[in-house]
mmCIF file of C-alpha atoms and ligand atoms in Angstrom:
data_model
loop_
_atom_site.group_PDB
_atom_site.id
_atom_site.type_symbol
_atom_site.label_atom_id
_atom_site.label_comp_id
_atom_site.label_asym_id
_atom_site.label_seq_id
_atom_site.Cartn_x
_atom_site.Cartn_y
_atom_site.Cartn_z
ATOM 1 C CA MET A 62 22.212 10.061 13.346
ATOM 2 C CA ASP A 63 24.606 13.167 14.113
ATOM 3 C CA ASN A 64 25.483 14.191 10.858
ATOM 4 C CA PRO A 65 24.138 17.953 10.363
ATOM 5 C CA ASN A 66 23.975 17.750 6.607
ATOM 6 C CA TYR A 67 21.804 14.709 6.544
ATOM 7 C CA HIS A 68 18.300 14.996 4.777
ATOM 8 C CA SER A 69 15.321 13.343 5.444
ATOM 9 C CA GLY A 70 11.336 13.278 5.118
ATOM 10 C CA PHE A 71 8.502 11.516 3.973
ATOM 11 C CA VAL A 72 6.828 11.683 0.707
ATOM 12 C CA ALA A 73 3.595 10.141 -0.168
ATOM 13 C CA ILE A 74 2.864 8.665 -3.362
ATOM 14 C CA VAL A 75 -0.841 8.798 -4.768
ATOM 15 C CA GLY A 76 -2.177 7.855 -8.462
ATOM 16 C CA ARG A 77 -5.012 5.821 -10.021
ATOM 17 C CA PRO A 78 -4.648 2.267 -9.381
ATOM 18 C CA ASN A 79 -2.151 1.067 -12.057
ATOM 19 C CA VAL A 80 -0.661 3.711 -12.985
ATOM 20 C CA GLY A 81 2.556 2.240 -11.730
ATOM 21 C CA LYS A 82 3.132 2.854 -8.298
ATOM 22 C CA SER A 83 4.689 -0.125 -6.913
ATOM 23 C CA THR A 84 6.784 -0.392 -9.754
ATOM 24 C CA PHE A 85 7.918 3.029 -9.086
ATOM 25 C CA LEU A 86 9.110 1.726 -5.517
ATOM 26 C CA ASN A 87 10.313 -1.531 -6.399
ATOM 27 C CA ARG A 88 12.605 0.339 -8.698
ATOM 28 C CA VAL A 89 13.852 2.921 -6.259
ATOM 29 C CA ILE A 90 14.010 0.545 -3.267
ATOM 30 C CA GLY A 91 15.324 -2.133 -5.377
ATOM 31 C CA GLN A 92 15.534 -5.841 -4.666
ATOM 32 C CA LYS A 93 15.567 -5.166 -1.005
ATOM 33 C CA ILE A 94 11.838 -4.346 -0.886
ATOM 34 C CA ALA A 95 11.040 -8.251 -1.155
ATOM 35 C CA ILE A 96 12.276 -8.491 2.534
ATOM 36 C CA MET A 97 9.554 -7.649 5.021
ATOM 37 C CA SER A 98 9.677 -6.528 8.324
ATOM 38 C CA ASP A 99 6.532 -5.970 10.728
ATOM 39 C CA LYS A 100 8.402 -3.560 12.932
ATOM 40 C CA ALA A 101 6.966 0.144 13.848
ATOM 41 C CA GLN A 102 3.562 -0.197 12.348
ATOM 42 C CA THR A 103 1.319 2.777 12.006
ATOM 43 C CA THR A 104 -2.128 2.164 11.658
ATOM 44 C CA ARG A 105 -2.805 5.416 9.689
ATOM 45 C CA ASN A 106 0.119 5.703 7.214
ATOM 46 C CA LYS A 107 1.408 2.650 4.716
ATOM 47 C CA ILE A 108 5.220 3.066 4.522
ATOM 48 C CA GLN A 109 5.773 1.241 1.361
ATOM 49 C CA GLY A 110 9.550 1.817 1.508
ATOM 50 C CA VAL A 111 12.614 3.137 2.995
ATOM 51 C CA TYR A 112 15.327 4.576 0.432
ATOM 52 C CA THR A 113 18.715 5.497 2.629
ATOM 53 C CA THR A 114 22.299 6.520 1.468
ATOM 54 C CA LYS A 115 24.662 8.115 3.328
ATOM 55 C CA GLU A 116 23.630 11.573 2.731
ATOM 56 C CA ALA A 117 19.764 11.088 2.906
ATOM 57 C CA GLN A 118 16.484 8.978 3.523
ATOM 58 C CA ILE A 119 13.390 9.024 2.038
ATOM 59 C CA VAL A 120 10.118 7.393 3.333
ATOM 60 C CA PHE A 121 7.898 6.558 1.037
ATOM 61 C CA ILE A 122 4.600 6.539 1.961
ATOM 62 C CA ASP A 123 1.354 4.734 -0.519
ATOM 63 C CA THR A 124 -2.078 6.226 0.040
ATOM 64 C CA PRO A 125 -4.304 3.565 -0.660
ATOM 65 C CA GLY A 126 -7.596 5.519 0.285
ATOM 66 C CA ILE A 127 -7.334 8.204 -2.452
ATOM 67 C CA HIS A 128 -10.165 7.397 -4.662
ATOM 68 C CA LYS A 129 -13.803 8.400 -4.476
ATOM 69 C CA PRO A 130 -15.181 6.169 -0.581
ATOM 70 C CA LYS A 131 -17.447 3.697 -1.483
ATOM 71 C CA ASP A 132 -18.584 2.905 2.064
ATOM 72 C CA LYS A 133 -17.698 3.706 5.998
ATOM 73 C CA LEU A 134 -14.181 1.673 5.447
ATOM 74 C CA GLY A 135 -13.482 3.824 2.409
ATOM 75 C CA ASP A 136 -14.445 7.335 4.161
ATOM 76 C CA PHE A 137 -12.090 6.765 7.051
ATOM 77 C CA MET A 138 -9.651 5.439 4.697
ATOM 78 C CA MET A 139 -9.940 9.152 2.902
ATOM 79 C CA GLU A 140 -9.628 10.674 6.072
ATOM 80 C CA SER A 141 -6.395 8.627 6.667
ATOM 81 C CA ALA A 142 -5.122 9.627 3.691
ATOM 82 C CA LEU A 143 -5.995 13.541 3.148
ATOM 83 C CA SER A 144 -4.142 13.858 6.895
ATOM 84 C CA ALA A 145 -1.557 11.832 5.885
ATOM 85 C CA LEU A 146 -0.947 14.504 2.704
ATOM 86 C CA LYS A 147 -0.680 17.415 5.490
ATOM 87 C CA GLU A 148 2.245 15.568 7.090
ATOM 88 C CA VAL A 149 4.534 14.696 4.465
ATOM 89 C CA ASP A 150 7.094 17.314 3.192
ATOM 90 C CA ALA A 151 6.534 16.384 -0.823
ATOM 91 C CA VAL A 152 3.884 14.297 -2.479
ATOM 92 C CA LEU A 153 4.329 12.558 -6.021
ATOM 93 C CA PHE A 154 0.948 12.643 -8.037
ATOM 94 C CA MET A 155 1.565 9.819 -10.952
ATOM 95 C CA VAL A 156 -0.611 9.854 -13.874
ATOM 96 C CA ASN A 157 -0.429 6.849 -16.766
ATOM 97 C CA ALA A 158 1.367 8.573 -20.003
ATOM 98 C CA THR A 159 -0.783 6.519 -22.265
ATOM 99 C CA GLU A 160 -4.438 7.370 -20.797
ATOM 100 C CA ARG A 161 -6.495 10.669 -20.638
ATOM 101 C CA ARG A 162 -6.849 12.778 -17.526
ATOM 102 C CA GLY A 163 -10.120 11.083 -15.917
ATOM 103 C CA ALA A 164 -12.640 11.235 -12.893
ATOM 104 C CA GLY A 165 -9.844 9.473 -11.068
ATOM 105 C CA ASP A 166 -7.262 11.850 -11.658
ATOM 106 C CA ASN A 167 -9.804 14.867 -11.310
ATOM 107 C CA TYR A 168 -10.732 13.641 -7.717
ATOM 108 C CA ILE A 169 -7.064 13.301 -6.715
ATOM 109 C CA ILE A 170 -6.273 16.816 -8.070
ATOM 110 C CA ASP A 171 -9.314 18.278 -6.081
ATOM 111 C CA GLN A 172 -7.972 16.680 -2.912
ATOM 112 C CA LEU A 173 -4.452 18.065 -3.535
ATOM 113 C CA LYS A 174 -5.464 21.456 -4.107
ATOM 114 C CA LYS A 175 -6.214 21.519 -0.362
ATOM 115 C CA THR A 176 -2.372 20.787 0.838
ATOM 116 C CA ASP A 177 0.359 23.201 0.830
ATOM 117 C CA GLN A 178 2.668 20.295 0.237
ATOM 118 C CA PRO A 179 5.166 20.789 -2.511
ATOM 119 C CA VAL A 180 3.291 18.315 -5.218
ATOM 120 C CA TYR A 181 5.496 16.541 -8.008
ATOM 121 C CA LEU A 182 4.017 15.438 -11.219
ATOM 122 C CA LEU A 183 5.182 12.384 -12.591
ATOM 123 C CA ILE A 184 4.281 11.104 -16.136
ATOM 124 C CA ASN A 185 4.806 7.473 -15.783
ATOM 125 C CA LYS A 186 5.374 4.863 -18.777
ATOM 126 C CA ILE A 187 6.769 7.130 -21.200
ATOM 127 C CA ASP A 188 8.259 4.072 -22.651
ATOM 128 C CA GLN A 189 5.008 3.054 -24.280
ATOM 129 C CA ILE A 190 4.542 7.158 -25.870
ATOM 130 C CA SER A 191 6.694 8.937 -28.743
ATOM 131 C CA PRO A 192 8.758 11.530 -26.684
ATOM 132 C CA ASP A 193 6.698 14.150 -29.219
ATOM 133 C CA ASP A 194 3.529 13.670 -27.054
ATOM 134 C CA ILE A 195 4.715 14.377 -23.803
ATOM 135 C CA MET A 196 4.096 18.111 -23.531
ATOM 136 C CA ALA A 197 0.558 18.013 -24.288
ATOM 137 C CA ILE A 198 0.503 15.096 -21.464
ATOM 138 C CA ILE A 199 2.238 17.893 -19.310
ATOM 139 C CA GLY A 200 -0.373 20.287 -20.358
ATOM 140 C CA GLU A 201 -3.698 18.334 -19.700
ATOM 141 C CA TYR A 202 -2.161 18.682 -16.246
ATOM 142 C CA GLN A 203 -0.609 21.748 -15.126
ATOM 143 C CA ASN A 204 -3.764 23.976 -15.746
ATOM 144 C CA ALA A 205 -5.213 21.902 -12.957
ATOM 145 C CA LEU A 206 -2.874 22.265 -10.397
ATOM 146 C CA LYS A 207 0.785 23.872 -9.622
ATOM 147 C CA PHE A 208 3.482 21.767 -9.855
ATOM 148 C CA LYS A 209 6.517 21.904 -8.004
ATOM 149 C CA ASP A 210 8.336 20.119 -10.570
ATOM 150 C CA VAL A 211 7.604 17.360 -13.468
ATOM 151 C CA PHE A 212 9.053 14.421 -14.475
ATOM 152 C CA PRO A 213 8.503 12.265 -17.411
ATOM 153 C CA ILE A 214 9.667 8.985 -16.422
ATOM 154 C CA SER A 215 9.283 4.960 -16.888
ATOM 155 C CA ALA A 216 9.241 3.150 -13.148
ATOM 156 C CA LEU A 217 9.819 0.104 -15.151
ATOM 157 C CA GLN A 218 13.022 1.004 -17.344
ATOM 158 C CA GLY A 219 14.384 3.626 -14.640
ATOM 159 C CA ASN A 220 14.473 6.857 -17.222
ATOM 160 C CA ASN A 221 14.418 9.548 -15.006
ATOM 161 C CA VAL A 222 13.948 8.065 -11.710
ATOM 162 C CA PRO A 223 17.463 9.068 -10.441
ATOM 163 C CA GLU A 224 17.242 12.874 -11.299
ATOM 164 C CA LEU A 225 13.966 12.542 -9.263
ATOM 165 C CA ILE A 226 15.409 11.361 -6.382
ATOM 166 C CA ASP A 227 18.167 14.070 -6.657
ATOM 167 C CA ALA A 228 15.391 16.317 -6.443
ATOM 168 C CA LEU A 229 13.713 15.097 -3.805
ATOM 169 C CA VAL A 230 16.655 14.585 -1.394
ATOM 170 C CA LYS A 231 17.212 18.660 -2.281
ATOM 171 C CA GLU A 232 13.357 19.547 -1.703
ATOM 172 C CA LEU A 233 13.718 17.582 1.888
ATOM 173 C CA PRO A 234 14.808 19.412 4.784
ATOM 174 C CA GLU A 235 17.942 18.058 7.200
ATOM 175 C CA GLY A 236 16.723 15.621 9.472
ATOM 176 C CA PRO A 237 17.461 12.179 11.584
ATOM 177 C CA GLN A 238 18.031 8.725 9.454
ATOM 178 C CA TYR A 239 14.337 7.693 10.629
ATOM 179 C CA TYR A 240 14.777 3.842 9.661
ATOM 180 C CA PRO A 241 17.664 1.490 9.848
ATOM 181 C CA GLU A 242 19.501 1.392 6.832
ATOM 182 C CA ASP A 243 18.369 -2.057 6.494
ATOM 183 C CA GLN A 244 14.680 -1.653 7.216
ATOM 184 C CA VAL A 245 12.961 -1.183 3.476
ATOM 185 C CA THR A 246 9.361 -1.463 4.366
ATOM 186 C CA ASP A 247 6.691 -2.007 6.787
ATOM 187 C CA HIS A 248 3.574 -3.792 6.391
ATOM 188 C CA PRO A 249 0.299 -2.513 7.989
ATOM 189 C CA GLU A 250 -1.725 -3.678 4.879
ATOM 190 C CA ARG A 251 -1.096 -7.067 6.188
ATOM 191 C CA PHE A 252 -3.451 -6.479 9.299
ATOM 192 C CA VAL A 253 -6.182 -4.681 6.969
ATOM 193 C CA ILE A 254 -5.786 -7.554 4.649
ATOM 194 C CA SER A 255 -6.562 -10.410 7.603
ATOM 195 C CA GLU A 256 -9.625 -7.839 8.474
ATOM 196 C CA LEU A 257 -11.248 -8.492 5.318
ATOM 197 C CA ILE A 258 -10.641 -11.875 5.190
ATOM 198 C CA ARG A 259 -12.180 -12.180 8.957
ATOM 199 C CA GLU A 260 -15.128 -10.332 8.141
ATOM 200 C CA LYS A 261 -16.020 -12.687 5.415
ATOM 201 C CA VAL A 262 -15.872 -15.433 7.829
ATOM 202 C CA MET A 263 -18.026 -13.784 9.636
ATOM 203 C CA GLN A 264 -20.478 -12.873 7.459
ATOM 204 C CA LEU A 265 -20.977 -16.252 5.542
ATOM 205 C CA THR A 266 -20.754 -18.357 8.803
ATOM 206 C CA ARG A 267 -23.035 -16.315 10.852
ATOM 207 C CA GLN A 268 -23.603 -17.675 14.254
ATOM 208 C CA GLU A 269 -21.944 -20.599 13.984
ATOM 209 C CA ILE A 270 -18.140 -18.841 14.135
ATOM 210 C CA PRO A 271 -18.512 -16.463 16.836
ATOM 211 C CA THR A 272 -15.278 -14.133 17.903
ATOM 212 C CA SER A 273 -13.450 -17.208 18.018
ATOM 213 C CA THR A 274 -11.684 -16.444 14.389
ATOM 214 C CA ALA A 275 -8.423 -14.714 13.845
ATOM 215 C CA VAL A 276 -6.788 -14.412 10.525
ATOM 216 C CA TYR A 277 -2.634 -14.777 9.973
ATOM 217 C CA ILE A 278 -1.114 -13.507 7.408
ATOM 218 C CA GLU A 279 1.402 -16.548 6.436
ATOM 219 C CA LYS A 280 3.494 -14.470 3.233
ATOM 220 C CA ILE A 281 2.384 -11.356 0.976
ATOM 221 C CA LYS A 282 4.760 -11.671 -2.307
ATOM 222 C CA ASP A 283 4.385 -9.122 -5.255
ATOM 223 C CA ASP A 284 4.563 -11.225 -8.213
ATOM 224 C CA ASN A 285 4.956 -8.367 -10.571
ATOM 225 C CA GLY A 286 1.950 -6.919 -9.886
ATOM 226 C CA LEU A 287 0.041 -10.427 -9.178
ATOM 227 C CA LEU A 288 -0.515 -9.949 -5.040
ATOM 228 C CA ARG A 289 -0.077 -13.872 -4.127
ATOM 229 C CA ILE A 290 -1.071 -13.675 -0.799
ATOM 230 C CA GLN A 291 -0.936 -16.892 1.784
ATOM 231 C CA ALA A 292 -3.576 -16.835 5.088
ATOM 232 C CA THR A 293 -4.532 -18.913 7.732
ATOM 233 C CA ILE A 294 -8.154 -18.702 9.247
ATOM 234 C CA ILE A 295 -7.403 -19.737 13.107
ATOM 235 C CA VAL A 296 -10.383 -21.209 14.944
ATOM 236 C CA GLU A 297 -10.828 -22.848 18.336
ATOM 237 C CA ARG A 298 -12.338 -26.096 17.473
ATOM 238 C CA ASP A 299 -12.217 -29.714 14.894
ATOM 239 C CA GLY A 300 -16.104 -28.578 14.458
ATOM 240 C CA GLN A 301 -15.594 -24.804 13.511
ATOM 241 C CA LYS A 302 -12.699 -25.709 11.455
ATOM 242 C CA GLY A 303 -15.680 -28.204 9.313
ATOM 243 C CA ILE A 304 -18.146 -25.128 9.000
ATOM 244 C CA VAL A 305 -15.459 -22.705 7.493
ATOM 245 C CA ILE A 306 -14.315 -25.396 5.131
ATOM 246 C CA GLY A 307 -17.867 -26.368 4.344
ATOM 247 C CA LYS A 308 -19.164 -29.572 2.153
ATOM 248 C CA GLY A 309 -16.054 -30.366 -0.376
ATOM 249 C CA GLY A 310 -14.589 -26.977 0.406
ATOM 250 C CA SER A 311 -17.448 -24.745 -0.655
ATOM 251 C CA MET A 312 -17.371 -22.516 2.044
ATOM 252 C CA LEU A 313 -13.538 -21.818 2.102
ATOM 253 C CA LYS A 314 -14.127 -20.960 -1.586
ATOM 254 C CA LYS A 315 -17.053 -18.389 -0.911
ATOM 255 C CA ILE A 316 -14.664 -16.953 1.736
ATOM 256 C CA GLY A 317 -11.853 -16.429 -0.609
ATOM 257 C CA THR A 318 -13.656 -15.294 -3.778
ATOM 258 C CA LEU A 319 -15.315 -12.253 -1.756
ATOM 259 C CA ALA A 320 -12.316 -11.665 0.260
ATOM 260 C CA ARG A 321 -10.186 -11.346 -2.979
ATOM 261 C CA LYS A 322 -12.515 -9.225 -4.472
ATOM 262 C CA ASP A 323 -12.286 -6.866 -1.307
ATOM 263 C CA ILE A 324 -8.180 -6.921 -1.327
ATOM 264 C CA GLU A 325 -8.168 -6.508 -5.216
ATOM 265 C CA ASN A 326 -10.232 -3.137 -4.477
ATOM 266 C CA MET A 327 -8.333 -1.734 -1.646
ATOM 267 C CA MET A 328 -4.921 -2.788 -3.215
ATOM 268 C CA GLY A 329 -5.386 -1.902 -6.967
ATOM 269 C CA ASN A 330 -3.561 -5.282 -7.680
ATOM 270 C CA LYS A 331 -4.833 -8.645 -9.058
ATOM 271 C CA VAL A 332 -4.654 -11.246 -6.021
ATOM 272 C CA PHE A 333 -4.281 -14.820 -5.304
ATOM 273 C CA LEU A 334 -5.673 -15.950 -2.199
ATOM 274 C CA GLU A 335 -4.537 -18.934 -0.748
ATOM 275 C CA LEU A 336 -6.341 -19.942 2.589
ATOM 276 C CA TRP A 337 -5.887 -22.543 5.019
ATOM 277 C CA VAL A 338 -7.381 -23.297 8.256
ATOM 278 C CA LYS A 339 -6.117 -24.338 11.479
ATOM 279 C CA VAL A 340 -7.052 -25.258 14.984
ATOM 280 C CA GLN A 341 -5.617 -23.358 18.003
ATOM 281 C CA PRO A 342 -7.909 -24.099 21.388
ATOM 282 C CA ARG A 343 -7.981 -21.181 23.233
ATOM 283 C CA TRP A 344 -5.529 -18.757 21.030
ATOM 284 C CA ARG A 345 -7.428 -15.903 22.223
ATOM 285 C CA ASP A 346 -6.070 -16.771 25.896
ATOM 286 C CA LYS A 347 -2.395 -16.683 24.747
ATOM 287 C CA GLN A 348 -1.042 -12.933 24.572
ATOM 288 C CA SER A 349 1.654 -14.329 22.076
ATOM 289 C CA LEU A 350 -0.791 -15.744 19.893
ATOM 290 C CA LEU A 351 -3.047 -12.546 19.810
ATOM 291 C CA ASP A 352 0.469 -10.464 19.302
ATOM 292 C CA SER A 353 0.956 -12.523 16.221
ATOM 293 C CA TYR A 354 -2.433 -12.219 14.895
ATOM 294 C CA GLY A 355 -2.310 -8.699 14.985
ATOM 295 C CA TYR A 356 -4.370 -7.609 18.438
ATOM 296 C CA LYS A 357 -1.510 -6.315 20.051
ATOM 297 C CA LYS A 358 -2.072 -4.571 23.222
HETATM 298 P P1 LIG B 440 -0.195 0.606 -8.836
HETATM 299 O O1 LIG B 440 -1.488 0.241 -9.190
HETATM 300 O O2 LIG B 440 -0.099 2.041 -9.253
HETATM 301 O O3 LIG B 440 0.751 0.244 -7.687
HETATM 302 O O4 LIG B 440 0.814 -0.297 -10.336
HETATM 303 P P2 LIG B 440 1.433 -1.054 -10.706
HETATM 304 O O5 LIG B 440 2.935 -0.785 -10.026
HETATM 305 O O6 LIG B 440 1.170 -2.311 -10.121
HETATM 306 O O7 LIG B 440 1.867 -1.240 -11.996
HETATM 307 C C1 LIG B 440 0.615 -1.747 -12.927
HETATM 308 C C2 LIG B 440 1.013 -2.186 -14.010
HETATM 309 O O8 LIG B 440 1.742 -1.184 -14.823
HETATM 310 C C3 LIG B 440 1.861 -3.035 -14.359
HETATM 311 O O9 LIG B 440 1.421 -4.264 -15.255
HETATM 312 C C4 LIG B 440 3.035 -2.790 -14.143
HETATM 313 O O10 LIG B 440 4.499 -3.249 -15.122
HETATM 314 C C5 LIG B 440 2.806 -1.395 -15.197
HETATM 315 N N1 LIG B 440 4.032 -0.792 -15.414
HETATM 316 C C6 LIG B 440 4.497 0.008 -14.187
HETATM 317 N N2 LIG B 440 5.113 1.076 -14.684
HETATM 318 C C7 LIG B 440 5.147 1.137 -15.929
HETATM 319 C C8 LIG B 440 6.247 2.011 -16.813
HETATM 320 O O11 LIG B 440 6.919 2.726 -16.633
HETATM 321 N N3 LIG B 440 5.849 1.427 -18.451
HETATM 322 C C9 LIG B 440 5.261 0.417 -18.581
HETATM 323 N N4 LIG B 440 5.354 -0.107 -20.000
HETATM 324 N N5 LIG B 440 4.712 -0.316 -18.114
HETATM 325 C C10 LIG B 440 4.132 -0.070 -16.310
HETATM 326 MG MG1 LIG B 441 0.432 -0.830 -5.863
HETATM 327 K K1 LIG B 442 -1.654 -2.075 -8.892
#
């Protein structure tokens, strides 16, 4: 883009699970977010949505790791999330107007204190409260952190969302259009989801299924906050397929239940997980298959 007046940049969205981050993105990006593309993945940042107009492009980044880490993977995600916060042009801190400020919010606030980036406070779900209560809610947060601006919004109904976007466009520096107009999202979480499923296969089948398993995510569909995920577990031999499925499907069911819980924890969404098993002899020798299973060179 040669347009010298073009504004662009990266905006992180943080907030406890279920405050409405995905709803907000769907509202901003519109229907188009349903079109997924797997291009240009980075493992660190999850690009959740790209908003493009003739004047500006805002790349929204979700930072799923911002909650108290429970384990090593959690530590890693937390570090990634924090470094992501230092690289963005602005941060949106979303809270739920219908809930009091809680430990989860305070943890995020502590992290936000470590960044110099402008932080916008979004009080979401104002459609569920009385306008008289808004000032008191804002007050609960304003003594904790210095905000660049505060927007009471309804991600569901759209109140104040255009005003927020205008403010962000003004905040962003002049810059190029990073992504083509028709690219609205990419999906590195596909990889993490497939790893969580693969981990369960390894843990539950132990020695019987060694390293010859891959998991391919066929489809992720956001169905009003319910994530419908369809995945295929790839093995190399018929015997392995039998082991992964188990008697009457019992093993596959166990794998699915444990994986679903982990995915729900990671995404903060309810998940419906459908698993299939497929035999693909010697897939590890075939680069094209390796690519599509996420092990890119
Ligand atoms: P996330 O975990 O932060 O991504 O939250 P989601 O976007 O998945 O939303 C969690 C729940 O809150 C869903 O049931 C949404 O429909 C609901 N929700 C999100 N935004 C609003 C809002 O502005 N008003 C109301 N009433 N509900 C909302
Ligand atoms: Mg979400
Ligand atoms: K959610």
